[in-house]
CSV table of C-alpha atoms in Angstrom, one decimal:
chain,number,residue,atom,x,y,z
O,1,MET,CA,-0.1,0.0,0.1
O,2,THR,CA,1.4,3.5,-1.0
O,3,VAL,CA,1.2,6.6,1.0
O,4,VAL,CA,-1.6,7.7,-1.3
O,5,ASP,CA,-3.6,4.9,-1.0
O,6,ARG,CA,-3.1,5.1,3.0
O,7,TRP,CA,-4.3,9.0,2.9
O,8,ARG,CA,-6.8,8.4,0.0
O,9,PRO,CA,-8.5,5.0,0.5
O,10,GLU,CA,-11.1,5.7,-1.9
O,11,THR,CA,-8.5,5.1,-4.8
O,12,ALA,CA,-9.3,1.5,-4.4
O,13,ALA,CA,-12.8,2.6,-5.7
O,14,GLY,CA,-12.1,3.1,-9.4
O,15,GLY,CA,-8.3,4.1,-9.3
O,16,PHE,CA,-8.5,7.6,-8.8
O,17,THR,CA,-8.6,10.3,-5.6
O,18,ARG,CA,-11.1,12.5,-4.5
O,19,ASP,CA,-8.9,15.3,-5.3
O,20,ASP,CA,-7.4,14.0,-8.5
O,21,GLU,CA,-6.6,17.1,-11.0
O,22,ALA,CA,-6.7,14.9,-14.0
O,23,ILE,CA,-10.2,13.6,-13.3
O,24,GLU,CA,-11.4,17.3,-12.4
O,25,PHE,CA,-9.6,18.5,-15.7
O,26,TYR,CA,-10.9,15.9,-18.0
O,27,THR,CA,-14.4,16.0,-16.4
O,28,ARG,CA,-14.6,19.6,-18.0
O,29,VAL,CA,-13.1,18.5,-21.4
O,30,ASN,CA,-15.4,15.8,-21.6
O,31,ALA,CA,-18.3,18.3,-21.0
O,32,LEU,CA,-17.0,20.1,-24.2
O,33,VAL,CA,-16.3,17.3,-26.4
O,34,GLU,CA,-18.5,16.0,-29.0
O,35,PRO,CA,-18.6,13.2,-31.5
O,36,ASP,CA,-17.7,15.4,-34.7
O,37,MET,CA,-14.9,17.1,-33.4
O,38,VAL,CA,-11.1,17.2,-34.1
O,39,VAL,CA,-9.3,17.0,-30.9
O,40,VAL,CA,-5.4,17.9,-30.7
O,41,ASP,CA,-3.1,16.7,-27.6
O,42,LEU,CA,-0.5,19.0,-27.7
O,43,GLY,CA,2.7,17.9,-26.2
O,44,ALA,CA,1.0,14.2,-26.3
O,45,GLY,CA,4.4,12.5,-25.8
O,46,ARG,CA,4.5,8.7,-25.3
O,47,GLY,CA,1.0,8.4,-23.9
O,48,SER,CA,2.3,7.9,-20.4
O,49,ARG,CA,-1.3,8.2,-19.1
O,50,PHE,CA,-1.9,4.8,-20.6
O,51,ASP,CA,1.2,3.2,-19.1
O,52,HIS,CA,0.7,-0.3,-17.6
O,53,GLY,CA,-0.7,0.0,-13.8
O,54,SER,CA,-2.8,3.1,-14.6
O,55,ALA,CA,-6.6,2.5,-13.5
O,56,PRO,CA,-8.8,1.5,-16.5
O,57,PHE,CA,-11.4,4.1,-15.7
O,58,ARG,CA,-8.6,6.9,-16.1
O,59,LYS,CA,-7.4,5.3,-19.2
O,60,TRP,CA,-10.7,5.6,-20.7
O,61,PHE,CA,-11.9,9.0,-18.9
O,62,CYS,CA,-8.8,10.7,-20.6
O,63,ASN,CA,-9.0,9.1,-24.2
O,64,PHE,CA,-10.8,10.5,-26.9
O,65,HIS,CA,-9.6,8.2,-29.5
O,66,GLY,CA,-12.6,6.5,-31.2
O,67,ARG,CA,-14.9,9.0,-29.3
O,68,VAL,CA,-14.4,12.0,-31.7
O,69,ARG,CA,-14.0,12.3,-35.4
O,70,LYS,CA,-9.9,12.6,-35.1
O,71,VAL,CA,-7.6,12.9,-32.3
O,72,ILE,CA,-3.9,14.3,-33.6
O,73,GLY,CA,-1.1,14.2,-31.3
O,74,ILE,CA,1.6,16.6,-31.7
O,75,ASP,CA,5.2,16.6,-30.0
O,76,VAL,CA,8.8,17.7,-30.6
O,77,ASP,CA,9.9,14.3,-29.6
O,78,PRO,CA,9.6,11.5,-32.0
O,79,VAL,CA,8.5,9.2,-29.3
O,80,VAL,CA,4.8,10.6,-30.0
O,81,MET,CA,4.8,8.2,-33.0
O,82,THR,CA,4.7,5.4,-30.4
O,83,HIS,CA,1.5,6.9,-28.6
O,84,PRO,CA,-1.2,4.0,-28.8
O,85,HIS,CA,-4.3,6.4,-28.7
O,86,LEU,CA,-4.1,8.6,-31.7
O,87,ASP,CA,-5.5,8.8,-35.4
O,88,GLU,CA,-2.6,10.9,-36.3
O,89,ALA,CA,0.9,11.7,-34.6
O,90,ARG,CA,3.1,14.6,-35.8
O,91,VAL,CA,6.4,15.7,-35.0
O,92,ILE,CA,7.7,19.4,-35.2
O,93,GLU,CA,10.8,21.1,-34.7
O,94,PRO,CA,11.4,23.0,-31.5
O,95,GLY,CA,9.8,26.3,-32.6
O,96,GLY,CA,8.3,25.0,-35.7
O,97,ARG,CA,4.7,26.0,-36.6
O,98,LEU,CA,2.0,23.5,-35.9
O,99,PRO,CA,1.3,21.2,-38.8
O,100,LEU,CA,-2.3,22.0,-39.0
O,101,GLU,CA,-4.9,24.0,-41.4
O,102,ASP,CA,-6.1,27.2,-40.2
O,103,ALA,CA,-9.3,26.9,-38.3
O,104,SER,CA,-9.2,23.1,-38.4
O,105,VAL,CA,-9.2,22.3,-34.7
O,106,ASP,CA,-12.2,22.2,-32.2
O,107,ILE,CA,-10.2,21.6,-29.2
O,108,ILE,CA,-6.6,21.8,-28.1
O,109,ILE,CA,-5.5,19.9,-24.8
O,110,CYS,CA,-2.2,20.8,-23.3
O,111,GLU,CA,-1.5,18.6,-20.1
O,112,TRP,CA,1.3,19.6,-18.3
O,113,VAL,CA,2.7,21.3,-21.2
O,114,ILE,CA,2.4,25.2,-21.2
O,115,GLU,CA,5.0,25.7,-18.3
O,116,HIS,CA,7.3,24.3,-21.0
O,117,VAL,CA,6.4,27.4,-23.5
O,118,GLU,CA,9.0,29.9,-23.8
O,119,HIS,CA,7.4,32.6,-26.0
O,120,PRO,CA,3.7,33.0,-24.9
O,121,ARG,CA,2.8,35.6,-27.5
O,122,GLN,CA,3.9,33.4,-30.5
O,123,PHE,CA,2.3,30.3,-28.8
O,124,ALA,CA,-1.3,32.3,-28.3
O,125,GLN,CA,-1.0,33.6,-31.9
O,126,GLU,CA,-0.5,29.7,-33.3
O,127,ILE,CA,-3.2,28.5,-31.1
O,128,HIS,CA,-5.5,31.0,-32.3
O,129,ARG,CA,-4.8,30.2,-36.0
O,130,VAL,CA,-5.5,26.5,-35.8
O,131,LEU,CA,-8.6,26.8,-33.6
O,132,LYS,CA,-12.2,27.2,-35.4
O,133,PRO,CA,-14.1,30.1,-34.1
O,134,GLY,CA,-15.6,28.9,-30.6
O,135,GLY,CA,-12.8,26.4,-30.4
O,136,TRP,CA,-11.5,25.6,-26.8
O,137,LEU,CA,-7.8,25.7,-25.2
O,138,CYS,CA,-8.0,23.5,-22.3
O,139,ALA,CA,-4.6,23.0,-20.2
O,140,LEU,CA,-3.6,21.5,-17.1
O,141,THR,CA,-0.3,23.0,-15.7
O,142,PRO,CA,1.2,23.8,-12.4
O,143,ASN,CA,0.1,27.5,-10.7
O,144,ARG,CA,3.3,29.6,-10.7
O,145,LEU,CA,2.0,31.0,-7.3
O,146,GLY,CA,1.8,27.4,-5.7
O,147,TYR,CA,4.3,25.6,-3.9
O,148,VAL,CA,5.2,23.5,-7.1
O,149,GLY,CA,5.8,26.6,-9.2
O,150,ILE,CA,7.6,28.4,-6.6
O,151,GLY,CA,9.7,25.9,-5.8
O,152,THR,CA,10.5,25.1,-9.4
O,153,THR,CA,11.4,28.8,-10.0
O,154,LEU,CA,13.3,29.1,-7.1
O,155,VAL,CA,15.6,26.0,-7.1
O,156,PRO,CA,18.7,26.2,-9.2
O,157,GLU,CA,18.8,23.9,-12.3
O,158,THR,CA,22.1,22.3,-11.0
O,159,VAL,CA,20.0,20.7,-8.1
O,160,LYS,CA,16.6,20.6,-9.5
O,161,ASP,CA,16.7,17.0,-11.1
O,162,ARG,CA,18.3,15.5,-7.9
O,163,MET,CA,15.6,17.2,-5.6
O,164,MET,CA,13.0,16.1,-8.2
O,165,ARG,CA,14.2,12.5,-7.6
O,166,LEU,CA,13.9,12.9,-3.8
O,167,VAL,CA,10.5,14.3,-3.8
O,168,TRP,CA,8.6,12.4,-6.5
O,169,PRO,CA,10.9,9.2,-6.8
O,170,GLU,CA,8.4,7.4,-9.3
O,171,ARG,CA,8.7,10.2,-11.9
O,172,PRO,CA,10.1,8.5,-15.1
O,173,ARG,CA,13.0,10.4,-16.0
O,174,GLU,CA,11.9,10.3,-19.8
O,175,ASP,CA,9.1,12.8,-18.8
O,176,ALA,CA,11.7,15.7,-17.5
O,177,PHE,CA,11.7,18.6,-19.7
O,178,PRO,CA,13.2,22.3,-19.2
O,179,THR,CA,10.2,24.6,-17.6
O,180,PHE,CA,9.9,28.3,-18.0
O,181,TYR,CA,6.6,29.2,-16.2
O,182,ARG,CA,5.8,32.1,-18.4
O,183,MET,CA,2.2,31.2,-18.8
O,184,ASN,CA,1.3,29.8,-15.2
O,185,THR,CA,-0.9,32.3,-13.7
O,186,LEU,CA,-4.5,33.4,-14.6
O,187,GLY,CA,-3.0,36.8,-15.4
O,188,SER,CA,-0.3,35.6,-17.6
O,189,ILE,CA,-3.0,33.7,-19.6
O,190,ARG,CA,-5.1,36.6,-20.3
O,191,ARG,CA,-2.0,38.6,-21.2
O,192,ALA,CA,-1.1,35.9,-24.0
O,193,PHE,CA,-4.4,35.4,-25.0
O,194,ASP,CA,-6.3,38.9,-25.6
O,195,GLU,CA,-9.7,39.1,-24.1
O,196,LYS,CA,-10.9,40.9,-27.5
O,197,ILE,CA,-10.6,37.5,-29.0
O,198,TRP,CA,-10.8,35.1,-26.4
O,199,SER,CA,-13.0,34.6,-23.3
O,200,HIS,CA,-11.4,32.6,-20.4
O,201,HIS,CA,-13.0,30.5,-17.8
O,202,GLY,CA,-10.0,28.9,-16.0
O,203,TYR,CA,-9.2,28.7,-12.3
O,204,VAL,CA,-6.7,27.2,-9.7
O,205,SER,CA,-7.5,24.4,-7.8
O,206,ASN,CA,-5.5,22.1,-5.4
O,207,GLY,CA,-5.0,18.4,-6.4
O,208,THR,CA,-3.8,15.2,-4.8
O,209,PRO,CA,-0.6,16.3,-2.9
O,210,LYS,CA,2.4,15.5,-4.9
O,211,TYR,CA,6.5,15.7,-4.1
O,212,HIS,CA,6.1,14.2,-0.6
O,213,GLY,CA,9.0,11.8,-1.0
O,214,GLY,CA,6.6,8.9,-0.8
O,215,THR,CA,6.4,9.1,3.0
O,216,THR,CA,3.4,9.6,5.4
O,217,ALA,CA,5.0,12.8,7.1
O,218,GLY,CA,6.0,14.6,3.7
O,219,PHE,CA,2.2,13.8,2.2
O,220,ALA,CA,0.8,15.2,5.8
O,221,PHE,CA,3.1,17.9,5.6
O,222,VAL,CA,2.0,18.8,1.6
O,223,SER,CA,-1.5,18.5,2.8
O,224,LEU,CA,-1.1,21.0,5.5
O,225,LEU,CA,0.8,23.4,3.1
O,226,GLN,CA,-1.9,23.2,0.4
O,227,TRP,CA,-4.8,23.7,3.4
O,228,PHE,CA,-3.4,26.8,4.6
O,229,MET,CA,-2.3,28.3,1.1
O,230,PRO,CA,-4.6,31.4,0.1
O,231,PRO,CA,-6.8,30.7,-2.8
O,232,ALA,CA,-4.6,32.3,-5.3
O,233,MET,CA,-1.6,30.1,-4.3
O,234,ARG,CA,-3.7,26.7,-5.0
O,235,THR,CA,-1.3,24.0,-6.8
O,236,ASN,CA,-2.8,23.8,-10.1
O,237,LEU,CA,-3.8,26.1,-13.0
O,238,LEU,CA,-6.8,24.8,-15.3
O,239,VAL,CA,-7.1,26.9,-18.4
O,240,PHE,CA,-10.2,26.9,-20.2
O,241,SER,CA,-10.0,29.6,-23.0
O,242,ARG,CA,-12.4,29.8,-26.0
O,243,LYS,CA,-11.7,31.5,-29.0
O,244,ARG,CA,-14.4,33.9,-29.9
O,245,PRO,CA,-16.6,33.5,-32.7
O,246,GLY,CA,-15.6,35.8,-35.4
O,247,PRO,CA,-13.8,36.1,-39.0
O,248,ILE,CA,-10.8,34.1,-39.3
O,249,GLY,CA,-7.4,35.9,-39.2
O,250,THR,CA,-8.4,39.0,-37.1
O,251,GLU,CA,-6.0,38.2,-34.3
O,252,PRO,CA,-3.8,41.2,-33.5
O,253,ARG,CA,-0.4,41.4,-35.2
O,254,LEU,CA,2.6,40.7,-33.3
O,255,PRO,CA,5.5,43.6,-33.4
O,256,GLN,CA,7.9,42.7,-36.2
O,257,ALA,CA,10.5,42.0,-33.5
O,258,ASP,CA,8.5,39.1,-32.1
O,259,ARG,CA,7.4,37.8,-35.6
O,260,GLN,CA,11.0,37.5,-36.4
O,261,GLN,CA,11.7,35.3,-33.3
O,262,GLY,CA,9.7,32.7,-35.0
O,263,ARG,CA,6.3,31.6,-35.1
O,264,ALA,CA,4.2,29.3,-33.3
O,265,LEU,CA,6.6,28.2,-30.6
O,266,VAL,CA,5.8,25.1,-28.7
O,267,GLU,CA,9.2,24.7,-26.7
O,268,ARG,CA,8.6,21.4,-25.1
O,269,VAL,CA,12.2,19.9,-25.7
């Protein structure tokens, strides 16, 4: 029995906790998805959610393959070609455009991805380009003002990997990527995604405590930390931003200097 099983005994009834952030996030995504939609999993990776040992309900609930018209997985890592639940898998260069037509996608899902985005405005412009009017960007990411975001920002890169192995020993090494945390508050999302052309419906929320080192004392400490943190400092940021209906191509132009840096940067390397 793991420390999570001891503190969250309901996990045995279905394989998820009462405060499972993935179930919370995908509940709302499921409410938006319709069978005739095209869904993009941006930063799909190898499909680690479907690794052996994951609960069957979680695998089904977070998987839209066969439930919508098409699921397209995109990543800078060629490992996306091994993802088991995609209709199409596409590899892009770091800093490359999304290989999608204008206004061709209904929903874009970014799960633990936008903390890796280095250039928010270019990222937002590219998301706006490929989404249909009325389409949704749905993202689950750490809140920069939460304990995970603060710790990641303050800990030097030279010791970050070692510390991560101590507080989250079960984390797969292949799932570690550089982070920037430039779009990880509600305010930074609104700045990147202009409210004249987007409506924002996201919020911050605490999930099941992580980074507790697999110990009872660690779990208790993180639980208390989350309990006492003010609302703005909750652990996770859940982004639900909708492209306002309107003519295609009406997004504001970026300054020339920003355009020269490259378009559509999805910096998950």
